[in-house]
XYZ file of C-alpha atoms in Angstrom:
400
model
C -1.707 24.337 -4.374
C -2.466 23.930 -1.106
C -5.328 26.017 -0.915
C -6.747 24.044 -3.762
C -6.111 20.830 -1.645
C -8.072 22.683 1.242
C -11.305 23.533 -1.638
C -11.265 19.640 -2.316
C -11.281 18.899 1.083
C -14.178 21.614 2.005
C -16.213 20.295 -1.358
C -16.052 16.901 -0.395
C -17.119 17.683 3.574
C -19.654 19.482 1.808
C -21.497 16.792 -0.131
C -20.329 13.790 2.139
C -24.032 12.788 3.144
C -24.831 12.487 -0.543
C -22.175 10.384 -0.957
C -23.177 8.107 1.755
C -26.688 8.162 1.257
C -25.819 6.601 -2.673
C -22.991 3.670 -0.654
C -26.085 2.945 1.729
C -28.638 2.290 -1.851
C -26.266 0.657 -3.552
C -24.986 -1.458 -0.243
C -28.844 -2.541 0.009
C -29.619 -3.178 -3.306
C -27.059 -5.497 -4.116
C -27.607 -6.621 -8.501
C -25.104 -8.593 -10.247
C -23.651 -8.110 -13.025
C -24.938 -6.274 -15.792
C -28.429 -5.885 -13.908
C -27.116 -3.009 -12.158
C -30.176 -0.470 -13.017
C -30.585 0.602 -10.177
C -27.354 1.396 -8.783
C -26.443 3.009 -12.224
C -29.552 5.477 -11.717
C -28.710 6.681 -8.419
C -25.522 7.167 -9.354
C -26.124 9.432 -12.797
C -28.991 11.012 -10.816
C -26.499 12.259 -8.904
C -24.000 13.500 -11.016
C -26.401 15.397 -13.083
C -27.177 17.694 -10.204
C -24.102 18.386 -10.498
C -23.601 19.617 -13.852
C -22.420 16.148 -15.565
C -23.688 14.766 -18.777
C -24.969 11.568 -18.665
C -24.476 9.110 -21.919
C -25.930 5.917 -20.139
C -25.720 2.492 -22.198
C -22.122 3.103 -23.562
C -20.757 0.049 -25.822
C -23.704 -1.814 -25.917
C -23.588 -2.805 -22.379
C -26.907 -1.521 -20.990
C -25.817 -0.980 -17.495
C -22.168 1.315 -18.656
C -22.668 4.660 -18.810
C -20.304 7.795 -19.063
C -20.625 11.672 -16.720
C -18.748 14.234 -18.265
C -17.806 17.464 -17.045
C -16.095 19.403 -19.560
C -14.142 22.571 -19.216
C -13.498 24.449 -22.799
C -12.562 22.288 -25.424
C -9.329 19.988 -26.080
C -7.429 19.651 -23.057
C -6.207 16.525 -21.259
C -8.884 13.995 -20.070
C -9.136 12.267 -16.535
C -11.084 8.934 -15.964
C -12.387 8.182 -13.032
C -13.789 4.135 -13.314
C -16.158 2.925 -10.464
C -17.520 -0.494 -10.642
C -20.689 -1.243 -8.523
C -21.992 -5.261 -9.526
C -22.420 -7.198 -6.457
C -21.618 -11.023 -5.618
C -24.039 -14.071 -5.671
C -25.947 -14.448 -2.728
C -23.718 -12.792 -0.835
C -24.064 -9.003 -1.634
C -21.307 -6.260 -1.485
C -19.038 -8.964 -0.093
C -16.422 -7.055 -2.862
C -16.876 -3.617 -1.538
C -17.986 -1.927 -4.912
C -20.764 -0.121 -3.274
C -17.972 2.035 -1.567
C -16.499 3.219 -5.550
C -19.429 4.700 -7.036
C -19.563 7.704 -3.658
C -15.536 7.715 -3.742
C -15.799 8.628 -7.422
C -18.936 10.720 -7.251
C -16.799 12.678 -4.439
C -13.748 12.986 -6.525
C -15.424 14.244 -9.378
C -17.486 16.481 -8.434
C -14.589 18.254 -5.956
C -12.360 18.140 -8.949
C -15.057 20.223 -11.218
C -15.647 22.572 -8.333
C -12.137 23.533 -8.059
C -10.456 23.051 -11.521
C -8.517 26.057 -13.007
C -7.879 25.722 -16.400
C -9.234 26.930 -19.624
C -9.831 23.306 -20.762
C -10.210 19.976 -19.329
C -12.736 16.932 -19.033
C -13.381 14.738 -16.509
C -14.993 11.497 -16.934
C -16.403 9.652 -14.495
C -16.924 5.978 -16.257
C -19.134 3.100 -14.839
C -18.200 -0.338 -15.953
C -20.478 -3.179 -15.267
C -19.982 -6.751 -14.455
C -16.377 -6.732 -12.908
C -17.173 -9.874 -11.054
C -18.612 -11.982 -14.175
C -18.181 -11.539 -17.824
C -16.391 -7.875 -17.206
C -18.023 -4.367 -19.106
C -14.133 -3.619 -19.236
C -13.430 -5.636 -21.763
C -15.978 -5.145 -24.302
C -15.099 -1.473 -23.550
C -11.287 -1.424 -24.508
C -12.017 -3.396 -26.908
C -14.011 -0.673 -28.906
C -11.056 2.016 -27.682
C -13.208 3.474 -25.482
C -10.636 4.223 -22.948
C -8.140 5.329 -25.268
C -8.684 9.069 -24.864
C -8.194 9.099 -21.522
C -4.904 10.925 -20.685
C -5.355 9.439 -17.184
C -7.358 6.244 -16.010
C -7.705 6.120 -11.945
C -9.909 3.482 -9.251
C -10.627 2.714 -6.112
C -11.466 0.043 -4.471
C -12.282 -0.943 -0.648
C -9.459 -2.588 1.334
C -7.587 -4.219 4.647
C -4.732 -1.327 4.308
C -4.575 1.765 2.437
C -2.192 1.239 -0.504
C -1.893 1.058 -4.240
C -2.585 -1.961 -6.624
C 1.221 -2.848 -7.572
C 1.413 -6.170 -10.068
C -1.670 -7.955 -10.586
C -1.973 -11.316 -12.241
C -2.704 -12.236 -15.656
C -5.575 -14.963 -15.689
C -7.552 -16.740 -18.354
C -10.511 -18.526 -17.534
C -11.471 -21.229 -19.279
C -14.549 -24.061 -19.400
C -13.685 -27.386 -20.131
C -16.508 -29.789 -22.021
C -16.029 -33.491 -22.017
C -17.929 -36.127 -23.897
C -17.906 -39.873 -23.528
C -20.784 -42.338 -23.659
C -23.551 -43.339 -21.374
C -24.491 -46.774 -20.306
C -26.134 -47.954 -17.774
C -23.383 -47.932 -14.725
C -24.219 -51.384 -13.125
C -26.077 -53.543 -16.093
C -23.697 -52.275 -19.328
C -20.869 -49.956 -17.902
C -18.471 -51.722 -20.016
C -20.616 -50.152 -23.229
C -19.771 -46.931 -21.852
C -17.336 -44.281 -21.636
C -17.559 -41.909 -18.864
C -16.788 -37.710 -19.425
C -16.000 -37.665 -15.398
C -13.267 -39.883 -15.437
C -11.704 -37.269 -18.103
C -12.569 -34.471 -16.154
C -11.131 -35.934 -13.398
C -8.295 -37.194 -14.927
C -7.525 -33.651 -15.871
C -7.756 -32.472 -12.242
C -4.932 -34.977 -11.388
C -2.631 -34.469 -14.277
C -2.911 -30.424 -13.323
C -2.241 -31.444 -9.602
C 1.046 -32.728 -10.848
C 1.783 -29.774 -13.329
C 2.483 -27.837 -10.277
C 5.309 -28.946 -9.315
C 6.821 -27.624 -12.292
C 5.775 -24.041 -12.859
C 7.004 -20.689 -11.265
C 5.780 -20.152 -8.037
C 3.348 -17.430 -8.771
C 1.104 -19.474 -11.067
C -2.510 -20.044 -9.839
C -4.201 -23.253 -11.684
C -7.833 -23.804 -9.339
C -11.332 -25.025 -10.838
C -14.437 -26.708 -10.175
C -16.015 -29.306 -11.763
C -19.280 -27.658 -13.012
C -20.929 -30.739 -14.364
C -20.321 -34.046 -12.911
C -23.394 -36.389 -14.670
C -27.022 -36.562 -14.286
C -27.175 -39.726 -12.054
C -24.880 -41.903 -10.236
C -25.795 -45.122 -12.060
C -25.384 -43.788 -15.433
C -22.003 -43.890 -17.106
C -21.793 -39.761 -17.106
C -21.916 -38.806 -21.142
C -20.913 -35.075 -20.301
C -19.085 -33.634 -17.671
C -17.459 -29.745 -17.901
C -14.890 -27.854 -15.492
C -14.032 -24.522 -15.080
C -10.243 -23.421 -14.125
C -8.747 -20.314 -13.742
C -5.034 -20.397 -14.426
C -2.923 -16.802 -13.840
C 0.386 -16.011 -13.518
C 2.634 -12.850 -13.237
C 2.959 -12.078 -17.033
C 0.936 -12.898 -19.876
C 4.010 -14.889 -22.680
C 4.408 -17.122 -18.787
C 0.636 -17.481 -18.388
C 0.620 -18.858 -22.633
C 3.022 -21.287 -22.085
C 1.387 -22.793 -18.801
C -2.360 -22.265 -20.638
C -0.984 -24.908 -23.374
C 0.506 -26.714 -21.032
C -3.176 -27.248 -19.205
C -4.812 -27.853 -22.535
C -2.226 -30.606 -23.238
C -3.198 -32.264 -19.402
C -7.108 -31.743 -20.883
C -5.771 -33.443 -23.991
C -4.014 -36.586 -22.665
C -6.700 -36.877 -19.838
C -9.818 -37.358 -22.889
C -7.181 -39.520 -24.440
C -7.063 -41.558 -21.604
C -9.935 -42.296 -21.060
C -11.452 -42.635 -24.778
C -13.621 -39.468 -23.898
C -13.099 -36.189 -26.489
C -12.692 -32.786 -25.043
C -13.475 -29.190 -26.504
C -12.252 -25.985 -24.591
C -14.528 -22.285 -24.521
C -12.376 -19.716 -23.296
C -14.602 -17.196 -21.086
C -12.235 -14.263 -19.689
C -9.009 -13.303 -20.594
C -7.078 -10.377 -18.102
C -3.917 -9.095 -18.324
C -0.947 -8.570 -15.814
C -1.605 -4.788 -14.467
C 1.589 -2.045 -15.978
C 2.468 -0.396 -13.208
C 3.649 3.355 -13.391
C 5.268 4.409 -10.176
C 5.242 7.833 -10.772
C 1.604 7.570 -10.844
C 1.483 5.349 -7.752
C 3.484 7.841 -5.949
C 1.307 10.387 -6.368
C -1.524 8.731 -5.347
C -0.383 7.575 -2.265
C 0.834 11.119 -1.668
C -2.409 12.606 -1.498
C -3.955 9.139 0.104
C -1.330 10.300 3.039
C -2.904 13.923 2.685
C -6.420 12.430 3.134
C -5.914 10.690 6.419
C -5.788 7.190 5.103
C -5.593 4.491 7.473
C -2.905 1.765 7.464
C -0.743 2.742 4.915
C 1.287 -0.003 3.250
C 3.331 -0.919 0.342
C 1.368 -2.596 -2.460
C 0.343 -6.210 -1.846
C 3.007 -9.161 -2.255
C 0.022 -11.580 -2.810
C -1.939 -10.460 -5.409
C -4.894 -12.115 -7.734
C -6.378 -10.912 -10.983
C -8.349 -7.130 -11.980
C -9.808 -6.639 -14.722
C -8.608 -2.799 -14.238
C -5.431 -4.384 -16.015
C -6.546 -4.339 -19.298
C -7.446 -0.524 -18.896
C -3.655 0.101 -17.975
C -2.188 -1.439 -21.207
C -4.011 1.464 -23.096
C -3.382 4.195 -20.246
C -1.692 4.922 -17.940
C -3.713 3.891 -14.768
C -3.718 3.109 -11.089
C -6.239 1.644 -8.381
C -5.847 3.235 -4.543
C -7.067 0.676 -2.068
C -8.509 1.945 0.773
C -8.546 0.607 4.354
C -12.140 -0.380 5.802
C -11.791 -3.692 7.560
C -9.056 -4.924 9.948
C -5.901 -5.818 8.244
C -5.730 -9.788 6.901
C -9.535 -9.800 6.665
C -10.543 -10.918 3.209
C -12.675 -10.057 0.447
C -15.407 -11.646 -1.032
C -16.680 -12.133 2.545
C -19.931 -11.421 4.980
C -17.235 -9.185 6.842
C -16.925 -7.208 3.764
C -20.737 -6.662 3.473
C -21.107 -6.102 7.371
C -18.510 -3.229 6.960
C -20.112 -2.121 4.082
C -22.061 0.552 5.773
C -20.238 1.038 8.968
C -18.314 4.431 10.159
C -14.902 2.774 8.713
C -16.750 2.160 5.281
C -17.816 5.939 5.431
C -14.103 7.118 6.139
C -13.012 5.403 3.446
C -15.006 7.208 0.831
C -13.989 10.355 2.197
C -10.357 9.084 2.265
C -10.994 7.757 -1.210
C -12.601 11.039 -3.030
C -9.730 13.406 -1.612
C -7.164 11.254 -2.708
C -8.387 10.697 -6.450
C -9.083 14.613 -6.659
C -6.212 15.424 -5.411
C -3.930 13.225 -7.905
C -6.288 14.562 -10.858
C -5.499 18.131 -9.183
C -1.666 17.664 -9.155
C -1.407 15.273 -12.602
C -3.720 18.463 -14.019
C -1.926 21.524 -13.083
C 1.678 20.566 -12.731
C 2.425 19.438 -16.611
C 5.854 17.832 -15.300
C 3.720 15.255 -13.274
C 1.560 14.334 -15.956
C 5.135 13.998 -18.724
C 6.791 11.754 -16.001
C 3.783 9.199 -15.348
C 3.472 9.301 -19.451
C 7.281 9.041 -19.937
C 7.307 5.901 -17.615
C 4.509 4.289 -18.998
C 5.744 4.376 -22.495
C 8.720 3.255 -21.579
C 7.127 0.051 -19.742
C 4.979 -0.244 -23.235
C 8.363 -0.030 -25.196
C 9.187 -3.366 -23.006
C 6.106 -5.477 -24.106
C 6.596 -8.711 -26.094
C 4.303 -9.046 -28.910
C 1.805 -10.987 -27.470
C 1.625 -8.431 -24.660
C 1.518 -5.634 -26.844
C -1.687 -7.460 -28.584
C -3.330 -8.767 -25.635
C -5.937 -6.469 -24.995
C -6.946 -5.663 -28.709
């Protein structure tokens, strides 16, 4: 076995400039969401010299695309995810530029060093993880549900595993009232900010009475045309999350009914248009464990337990149909934060470099061990089911 570990290890060395050659394209070429052309040609390009199959275009999403690498037929079947949409005016602020090498790395190691009569390895883009999220329009249509195996990375302050993760629903909130002019006739009118606003107050109070690891946070995304007309529309957007999905439910109608009583209020009406729905990650220690063992093996830097602060991943909804895990991989100093210029500005850097490295002996070395020791694999999938077996109905439906 740990000759094999030493192959990965040599295979990786071996095609490192590659990988960093496709993290420097895709670093400067940032494309958001589901616009990602370019990035998604580089990175099949790639893994077709190495003996993948491409299927680009998977699901209807133009910019989702599948490599496969398939040894005999039948077998068990490891997915290897990589997101690679950027932020708004701000780039790679998110660090996705750094999955697409990490996975290209781990993949193509893994193929080069496999030994068994059948297997398949899948390495799986998914667009839009910032925005409207490829993920779920993929599980959705069951594409992940062959996987035996669903892994990620993703760029970090410490090296560590993705432990709980929020559940979060996003949701757009569209007031209407009546416009009058605000100085002449504002008596005649009936104004869709105050409702908004009202809403924004009445949630301010909510909480005060809610577990301490619900999120509520918005922004008011239309506030009127002109100040001296009685606004007729006004809309918000909130994100509200919380630890487990039945929780998040009973705070969502709890929200609503603050949306509700604000329009009533105010003699405004009020509609709502759900936009994203992401559930709380299952974790799978066994699977964890493993990971970080062969993180450890790679030389990863700052190694931690999982996060106690945590937001939302749209990863999650991939784990309720697999079992799945995320490694996070140091490349900044520890407490800086994503979605940053000191994300981007590390984007390219020597640390940024080590971390795909880190990253693509880790993942093939958990494929290698979850691949060729059976008793791995049965104890991840016998702990998973058993967290499935746990589920309340509406988490058991959530991501169908």
């Amino acid at each position: 076995m740990e000759s094999n570990k030493v192959n990965i290890r040599n295979w990786v060395e071996h095609i490192k400039e590659d990988l960093w050659m496709v993290n420097d394209y895709i670093h400067d070429n940032p494309e958001l969401g589901n616009e990602e052309f370019k990035a998604v040609e580089i990175i099949t390009s790639t893994l077709k010299e190495f003996n993948f199959e491409i299927e680009k275009g998977i699901c209807g999403l133009p910019t989702a695309f599948q490599a496969i690498y398939q040894v005999g037929t039948g077998g068990p079947v490891v997915g290897l995810l990589c997101e690679y949409d950027a932020l708004e005016e701000m780039g790679h602020g998110c660090g996705h530029n750094l999955q697409a090498p990490s996975i290209i790395g781990a993949a193509v190691a893994l193929s080069k060093t496999i030994d068994l009569e059948a297997a398949t390895i899948k390495v799986i883009g998914t667009p839009a993880e910032e925005t409207d999220s490829g993920k779920i329009t993929m599980t959705k249509s069951g594409f992940f549900d062959d996987l035996d195996i669903a892994l990620m990375m993703h760029g970090g302050d410490r090296t560590t595993v993705d432990g709980n993760s929020l559940a979060s629903e996003v949701v757009e909130f569209h007031f209407e009232g009546k416009e009058a002019h605000a100085a002449v006739a504002p008596e005649q009118g009936i104004s869709a900010l105050d409702g908004v606003l009202l809403m924004f107050n009445a949630i301010e109070y909510l909480r005060e009475h809610v577990r301490n690891d619900v999120r509520m946070h918005g922004i008011i995304t239309n506030g009127g045309s002109a100040y001296n007309i009685v606004p007729g529309k006004a809309s918000a957007k909130f994100s509200i999350r919380a630890l487990d999905r039945p929780y998040l439910e009973e705070v969502l109608e709890r929200v609503y009914n603050a949306a509700r009583g604000a329009a009533l209020a105010t003699g405004s009406t009020v509609s709502f248009q759900p936009i994203k729905s992401l559930e709380n990650k299952l974790n799978v220690q066994p699977l964890n464990d493993i990971l970080m063992e062969n993180a450890k093996l790679a030389g990863g830097k700052n190694l931690t337990p999982p996060r106690e602060r945590t937001g939302s991943t749209d990863f999650s909804i991939v784990s309720h149909r697999v079992p799945s895990a995320c490694l996070r991989v140091s490349f900044v100093p520890l407490g800086t934060s994503n979605h940053t210029t000191k994300w981007v500005e590390a984007g390219k850097s020597k640390d940024g470099r080590d971390a795909i490295i880190v990253a693509a002996n880790a993942l093939a070395g958990t494929c290698y061990d979850l691949l060729h020791e059976n008793e791995k694999m049965k104890a991840v999938k016998r702990e998973y089911f058993s967290i499935k077996q746990k589920q309340t109905p509406v988490e058991q439906n959530a991501s169908i």
